[in-house]
Tab-separated table of N, CA and C in Angstrom:
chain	number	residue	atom	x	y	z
N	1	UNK	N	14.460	35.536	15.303
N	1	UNK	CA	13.371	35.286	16.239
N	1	UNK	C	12.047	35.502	15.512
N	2	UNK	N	11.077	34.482	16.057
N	2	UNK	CA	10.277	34.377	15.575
N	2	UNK	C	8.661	35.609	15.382
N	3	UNK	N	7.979	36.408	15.237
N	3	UNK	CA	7.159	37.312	15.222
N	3	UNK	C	5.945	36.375	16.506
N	4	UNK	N	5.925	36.760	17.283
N	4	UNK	CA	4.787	36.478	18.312
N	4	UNK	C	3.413	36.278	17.725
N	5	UNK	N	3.324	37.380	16.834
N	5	UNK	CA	1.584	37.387	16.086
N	5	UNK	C	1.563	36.122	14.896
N	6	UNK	N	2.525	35.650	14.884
N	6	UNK	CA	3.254	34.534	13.644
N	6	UNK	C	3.031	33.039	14.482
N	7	UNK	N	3.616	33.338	15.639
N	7	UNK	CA	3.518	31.648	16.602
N	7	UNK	C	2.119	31.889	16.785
N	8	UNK	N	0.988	32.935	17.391
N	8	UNK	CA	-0.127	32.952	17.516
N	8	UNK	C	-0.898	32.378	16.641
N	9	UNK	N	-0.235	32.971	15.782
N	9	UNK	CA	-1.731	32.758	14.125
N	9	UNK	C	-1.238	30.891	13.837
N	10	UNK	N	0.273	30.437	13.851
N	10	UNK	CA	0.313	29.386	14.074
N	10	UNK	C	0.144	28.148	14.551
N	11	UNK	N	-0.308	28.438	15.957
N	11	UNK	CA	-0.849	27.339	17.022
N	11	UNK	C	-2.380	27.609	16.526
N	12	UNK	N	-2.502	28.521	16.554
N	12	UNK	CA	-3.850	28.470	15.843
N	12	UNK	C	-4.787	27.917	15.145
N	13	UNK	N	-3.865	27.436	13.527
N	13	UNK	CA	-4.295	26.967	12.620
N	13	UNK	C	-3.363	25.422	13.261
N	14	UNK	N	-2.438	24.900	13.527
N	14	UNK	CA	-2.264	23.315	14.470
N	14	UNK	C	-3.406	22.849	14.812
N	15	UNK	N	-4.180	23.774	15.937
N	15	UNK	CA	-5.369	23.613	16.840
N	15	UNK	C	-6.851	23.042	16.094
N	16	UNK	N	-6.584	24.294	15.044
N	16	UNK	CA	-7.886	23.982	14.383
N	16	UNK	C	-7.589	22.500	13.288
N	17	UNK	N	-6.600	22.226	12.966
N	17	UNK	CA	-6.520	21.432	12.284
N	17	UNK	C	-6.407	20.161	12.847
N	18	UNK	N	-5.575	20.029	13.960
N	18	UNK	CA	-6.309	18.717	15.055
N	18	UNK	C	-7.545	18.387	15.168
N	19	UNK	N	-8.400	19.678	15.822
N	19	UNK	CA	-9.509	19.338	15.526
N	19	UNK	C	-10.279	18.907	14.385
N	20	UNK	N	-10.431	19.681	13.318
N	20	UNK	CA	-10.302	18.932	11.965
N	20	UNK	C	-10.391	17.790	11.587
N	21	UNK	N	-8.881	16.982	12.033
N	21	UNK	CA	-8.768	15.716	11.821
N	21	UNK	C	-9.589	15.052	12.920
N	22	UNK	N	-9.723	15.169	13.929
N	22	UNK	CA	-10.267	14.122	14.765
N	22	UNK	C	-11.829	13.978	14.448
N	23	UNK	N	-12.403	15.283	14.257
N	23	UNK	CA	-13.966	14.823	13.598
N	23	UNK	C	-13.937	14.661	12.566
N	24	UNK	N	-13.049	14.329	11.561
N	24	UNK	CA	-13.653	13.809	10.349
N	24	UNK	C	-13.321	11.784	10.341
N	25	UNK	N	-12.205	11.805	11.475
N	25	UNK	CA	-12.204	10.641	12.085
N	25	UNK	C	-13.453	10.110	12.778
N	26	UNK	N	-14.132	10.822	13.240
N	26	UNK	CA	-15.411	10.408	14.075
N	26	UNK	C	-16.950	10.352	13.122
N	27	UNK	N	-16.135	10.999	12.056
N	27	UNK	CA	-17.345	10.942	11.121
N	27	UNK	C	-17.484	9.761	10.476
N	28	UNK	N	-15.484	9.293	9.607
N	28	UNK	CA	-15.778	8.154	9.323
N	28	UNK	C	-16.157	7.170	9.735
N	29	UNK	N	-16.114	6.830	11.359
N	29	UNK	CA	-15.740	5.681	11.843
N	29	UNK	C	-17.249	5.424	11.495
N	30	UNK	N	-18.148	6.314	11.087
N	30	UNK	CA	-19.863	5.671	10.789
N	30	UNK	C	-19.938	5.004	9.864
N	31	UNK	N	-18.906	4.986	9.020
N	31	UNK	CA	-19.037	4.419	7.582
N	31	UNK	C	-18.279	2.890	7.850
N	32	UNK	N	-17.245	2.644	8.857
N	32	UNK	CA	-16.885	1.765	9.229
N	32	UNK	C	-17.701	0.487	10.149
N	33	UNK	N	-18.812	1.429	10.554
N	33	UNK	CA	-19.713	0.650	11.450
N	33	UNK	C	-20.820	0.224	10.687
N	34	UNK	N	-21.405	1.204	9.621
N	34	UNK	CA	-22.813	0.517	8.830
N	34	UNK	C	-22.138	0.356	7.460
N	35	UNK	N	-21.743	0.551	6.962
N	35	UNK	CA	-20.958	-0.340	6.056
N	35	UNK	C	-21.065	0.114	4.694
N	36	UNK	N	-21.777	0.004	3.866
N	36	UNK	CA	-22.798	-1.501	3.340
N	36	UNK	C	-21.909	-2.232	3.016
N	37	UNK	N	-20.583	-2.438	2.424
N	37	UNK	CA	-20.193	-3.596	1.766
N	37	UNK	C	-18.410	-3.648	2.721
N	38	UNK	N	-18.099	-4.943	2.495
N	38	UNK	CA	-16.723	-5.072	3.211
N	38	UNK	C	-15.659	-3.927	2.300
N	39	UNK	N	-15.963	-3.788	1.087
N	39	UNK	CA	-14.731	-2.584	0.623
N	39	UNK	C	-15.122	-1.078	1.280
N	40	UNK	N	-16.332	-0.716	1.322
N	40	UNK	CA	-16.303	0.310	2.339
N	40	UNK	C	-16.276	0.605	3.424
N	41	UNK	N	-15.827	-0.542	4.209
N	41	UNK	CA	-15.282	-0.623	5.353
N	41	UNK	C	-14.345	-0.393	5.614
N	42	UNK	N	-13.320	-1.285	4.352
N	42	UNK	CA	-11.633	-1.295	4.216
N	42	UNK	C	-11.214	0.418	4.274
N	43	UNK	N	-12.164	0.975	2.875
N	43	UNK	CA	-11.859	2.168	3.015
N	43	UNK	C	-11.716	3.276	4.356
N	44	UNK	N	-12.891	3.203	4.650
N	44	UNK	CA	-12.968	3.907	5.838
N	44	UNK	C	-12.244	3.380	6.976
N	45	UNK	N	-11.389	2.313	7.251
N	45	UNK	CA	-10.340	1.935	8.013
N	45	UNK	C	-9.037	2.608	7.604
N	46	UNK	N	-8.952	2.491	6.446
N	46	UNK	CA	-7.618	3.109	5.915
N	46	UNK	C	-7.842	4.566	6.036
N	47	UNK	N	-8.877	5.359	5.882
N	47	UNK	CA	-9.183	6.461	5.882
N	47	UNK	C	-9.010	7.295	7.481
N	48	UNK	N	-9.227	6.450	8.720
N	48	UNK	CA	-8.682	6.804	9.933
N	48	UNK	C	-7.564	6.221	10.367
N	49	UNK	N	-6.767	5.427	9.690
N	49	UNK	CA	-5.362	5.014	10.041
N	49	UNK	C	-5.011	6.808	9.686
N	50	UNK	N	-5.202	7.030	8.236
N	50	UNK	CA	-4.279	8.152	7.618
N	50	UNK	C	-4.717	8.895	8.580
N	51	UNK	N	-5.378	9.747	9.280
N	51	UNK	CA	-6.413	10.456	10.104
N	51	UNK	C	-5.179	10.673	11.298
N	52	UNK	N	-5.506	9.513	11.918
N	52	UNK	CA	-4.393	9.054	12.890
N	52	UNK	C	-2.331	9.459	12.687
N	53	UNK	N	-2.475	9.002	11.409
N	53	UNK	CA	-0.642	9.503	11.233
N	53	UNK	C	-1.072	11.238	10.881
N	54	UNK	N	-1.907	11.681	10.562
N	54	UNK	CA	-2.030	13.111	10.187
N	54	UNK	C	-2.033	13.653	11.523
N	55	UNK	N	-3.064	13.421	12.586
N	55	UNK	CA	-3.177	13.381	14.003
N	55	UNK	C	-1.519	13.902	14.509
N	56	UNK	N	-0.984	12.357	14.691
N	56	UNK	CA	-0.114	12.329	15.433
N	56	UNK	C	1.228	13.417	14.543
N	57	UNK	N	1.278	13.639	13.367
N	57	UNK	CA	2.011	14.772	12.757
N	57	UNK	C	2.253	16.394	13.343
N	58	UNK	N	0.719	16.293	12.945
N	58	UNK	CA	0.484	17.763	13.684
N	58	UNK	C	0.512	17.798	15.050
N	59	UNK	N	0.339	16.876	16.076
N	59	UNK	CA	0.776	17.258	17.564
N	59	UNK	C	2.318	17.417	17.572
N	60	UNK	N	2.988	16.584	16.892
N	60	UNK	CA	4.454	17.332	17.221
N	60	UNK	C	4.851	17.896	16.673
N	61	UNK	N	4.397	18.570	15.829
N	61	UNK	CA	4.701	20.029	15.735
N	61	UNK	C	4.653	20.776	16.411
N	62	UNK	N	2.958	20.908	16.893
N	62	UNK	CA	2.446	21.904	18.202
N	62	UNK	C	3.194	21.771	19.084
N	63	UNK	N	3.685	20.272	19.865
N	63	UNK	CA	4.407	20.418	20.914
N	63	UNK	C	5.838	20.060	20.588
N	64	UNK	N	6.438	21.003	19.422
N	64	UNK	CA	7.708	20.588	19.093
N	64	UNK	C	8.543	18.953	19.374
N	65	UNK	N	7.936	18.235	20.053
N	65	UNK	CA	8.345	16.903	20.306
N	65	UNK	C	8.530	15.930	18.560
N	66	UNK	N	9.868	15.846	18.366
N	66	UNK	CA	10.215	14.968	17.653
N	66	UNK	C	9.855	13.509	17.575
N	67	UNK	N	10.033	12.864	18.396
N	67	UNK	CA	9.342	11.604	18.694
N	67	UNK	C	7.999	11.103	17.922
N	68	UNK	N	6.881	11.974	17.923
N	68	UNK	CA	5.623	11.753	17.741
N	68	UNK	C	5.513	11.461	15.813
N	69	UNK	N	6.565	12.329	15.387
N	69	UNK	CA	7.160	11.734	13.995
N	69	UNK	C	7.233	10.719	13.905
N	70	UNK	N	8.114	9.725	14.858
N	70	UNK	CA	8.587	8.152	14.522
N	70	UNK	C	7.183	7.596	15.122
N	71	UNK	N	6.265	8.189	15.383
N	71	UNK	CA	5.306	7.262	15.627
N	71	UNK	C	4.193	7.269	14.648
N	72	UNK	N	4.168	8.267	13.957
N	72	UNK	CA	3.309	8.404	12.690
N	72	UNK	C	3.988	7.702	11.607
N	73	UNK	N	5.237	7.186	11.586
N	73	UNK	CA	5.553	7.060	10.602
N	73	UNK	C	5.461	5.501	11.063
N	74	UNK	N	5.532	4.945	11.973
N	74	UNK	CA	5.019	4.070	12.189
N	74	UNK	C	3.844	3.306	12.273
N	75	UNK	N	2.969	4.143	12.688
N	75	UNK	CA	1.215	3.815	12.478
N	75	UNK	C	1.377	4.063	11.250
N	76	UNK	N	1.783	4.761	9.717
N	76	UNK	CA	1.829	4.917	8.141
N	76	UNK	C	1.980	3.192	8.068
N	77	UNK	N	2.825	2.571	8.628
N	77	UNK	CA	3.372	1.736	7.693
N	77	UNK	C	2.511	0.263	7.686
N	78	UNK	N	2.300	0.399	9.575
N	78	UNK	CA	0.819	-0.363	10.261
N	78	UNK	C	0.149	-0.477	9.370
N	79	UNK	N	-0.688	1.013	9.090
N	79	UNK	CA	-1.912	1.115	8.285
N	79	UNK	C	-1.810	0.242	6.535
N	80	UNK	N	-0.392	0.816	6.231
N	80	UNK	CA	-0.207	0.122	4.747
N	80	UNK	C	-0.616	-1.280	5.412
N	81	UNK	N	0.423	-1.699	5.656
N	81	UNK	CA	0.314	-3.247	5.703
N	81	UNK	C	-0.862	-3.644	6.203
N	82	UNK	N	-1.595	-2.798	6.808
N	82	UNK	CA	-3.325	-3.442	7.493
N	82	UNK	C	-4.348	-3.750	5.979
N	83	UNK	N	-3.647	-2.444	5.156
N	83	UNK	CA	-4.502	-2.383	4.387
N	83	UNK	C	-4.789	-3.247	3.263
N	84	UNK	N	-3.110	-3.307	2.687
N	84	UNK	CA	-3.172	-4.524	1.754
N	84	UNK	C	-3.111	-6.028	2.216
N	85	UNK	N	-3.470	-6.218	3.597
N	85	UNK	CA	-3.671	-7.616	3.934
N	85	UNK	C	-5.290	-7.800	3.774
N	86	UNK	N	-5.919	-6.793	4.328
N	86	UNK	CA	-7.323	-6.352	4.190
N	86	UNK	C	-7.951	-6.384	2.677
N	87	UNK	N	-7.109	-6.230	1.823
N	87	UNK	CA	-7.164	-5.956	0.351
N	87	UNK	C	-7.410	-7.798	-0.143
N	88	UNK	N	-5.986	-7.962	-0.225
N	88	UNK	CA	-5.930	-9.205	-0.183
N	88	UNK	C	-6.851	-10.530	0.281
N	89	UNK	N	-7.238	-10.221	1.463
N	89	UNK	CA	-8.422	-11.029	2.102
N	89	UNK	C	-9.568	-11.069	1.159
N	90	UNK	N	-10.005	-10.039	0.558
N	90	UNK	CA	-11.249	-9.919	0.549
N	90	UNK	C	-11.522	-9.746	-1.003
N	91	UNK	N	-10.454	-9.825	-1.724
N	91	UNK	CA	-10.251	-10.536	-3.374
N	91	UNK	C	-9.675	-11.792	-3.083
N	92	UNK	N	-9.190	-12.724	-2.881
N	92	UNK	CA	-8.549	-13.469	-2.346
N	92	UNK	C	-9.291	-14.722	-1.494
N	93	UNK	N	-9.584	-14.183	-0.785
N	93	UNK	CA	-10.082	-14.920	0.305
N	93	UNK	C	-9.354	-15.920	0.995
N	94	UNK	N	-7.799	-15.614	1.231
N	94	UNK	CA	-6.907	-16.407	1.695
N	94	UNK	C	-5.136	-15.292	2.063
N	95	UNK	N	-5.023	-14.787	3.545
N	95	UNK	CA	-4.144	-13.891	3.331
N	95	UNK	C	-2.709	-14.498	2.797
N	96	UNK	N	-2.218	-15.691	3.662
N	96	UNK	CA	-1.115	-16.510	3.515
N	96	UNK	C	-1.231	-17.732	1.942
N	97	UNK	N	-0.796	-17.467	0.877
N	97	UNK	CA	-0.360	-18.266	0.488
N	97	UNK	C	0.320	-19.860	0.365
């Protein structure tokens, strides 16, 4: 069994680290909105996808719910593929071949 002052100090640092992630998500999304150039956009898109699977990681932990795993690992794979289509576009300038 687990030490009580152990799950305390634990939800703890979950909490703070949700939070964490969600404002540095809110920070990027400024860099996504003024830009200056389309690659620092890309970046900062890819930069709150990861945000987002980090997000959704640490809530199921906190709320022991397994599930929220297969969904991060799902928004991971979203985000890849958003990214190198995004990549592609914009060296490229043509996604489909």
């Amino acid at each position: 069994m687990a030490d009580p002052a152990y799950l305390g100090a634990m939800e703890t640092v979950l909490y703070g680290a949700l939070i964490l992630a969600a404002g540095l998500t809110l920070l990027v999304s400024y860099r996504v909105i003024r830009g200056p150039t389309v690659p620092d956009r890309v970046v900062a898109l890819d930069t709150i996808a990861t945000n987002v699977v980090a997000i959704a990681a640490l809530y199921a932990i906190w709320t022991q719910q397994g599930y929220f795993i297969g969904v991060s690992l799902v928004l991971a794979i979203i985000g890849f593929i958003s990214t190198i289509t995004v990549a592609q576009y914009v060296t490229e300038g043509d996604i489909i071949e």
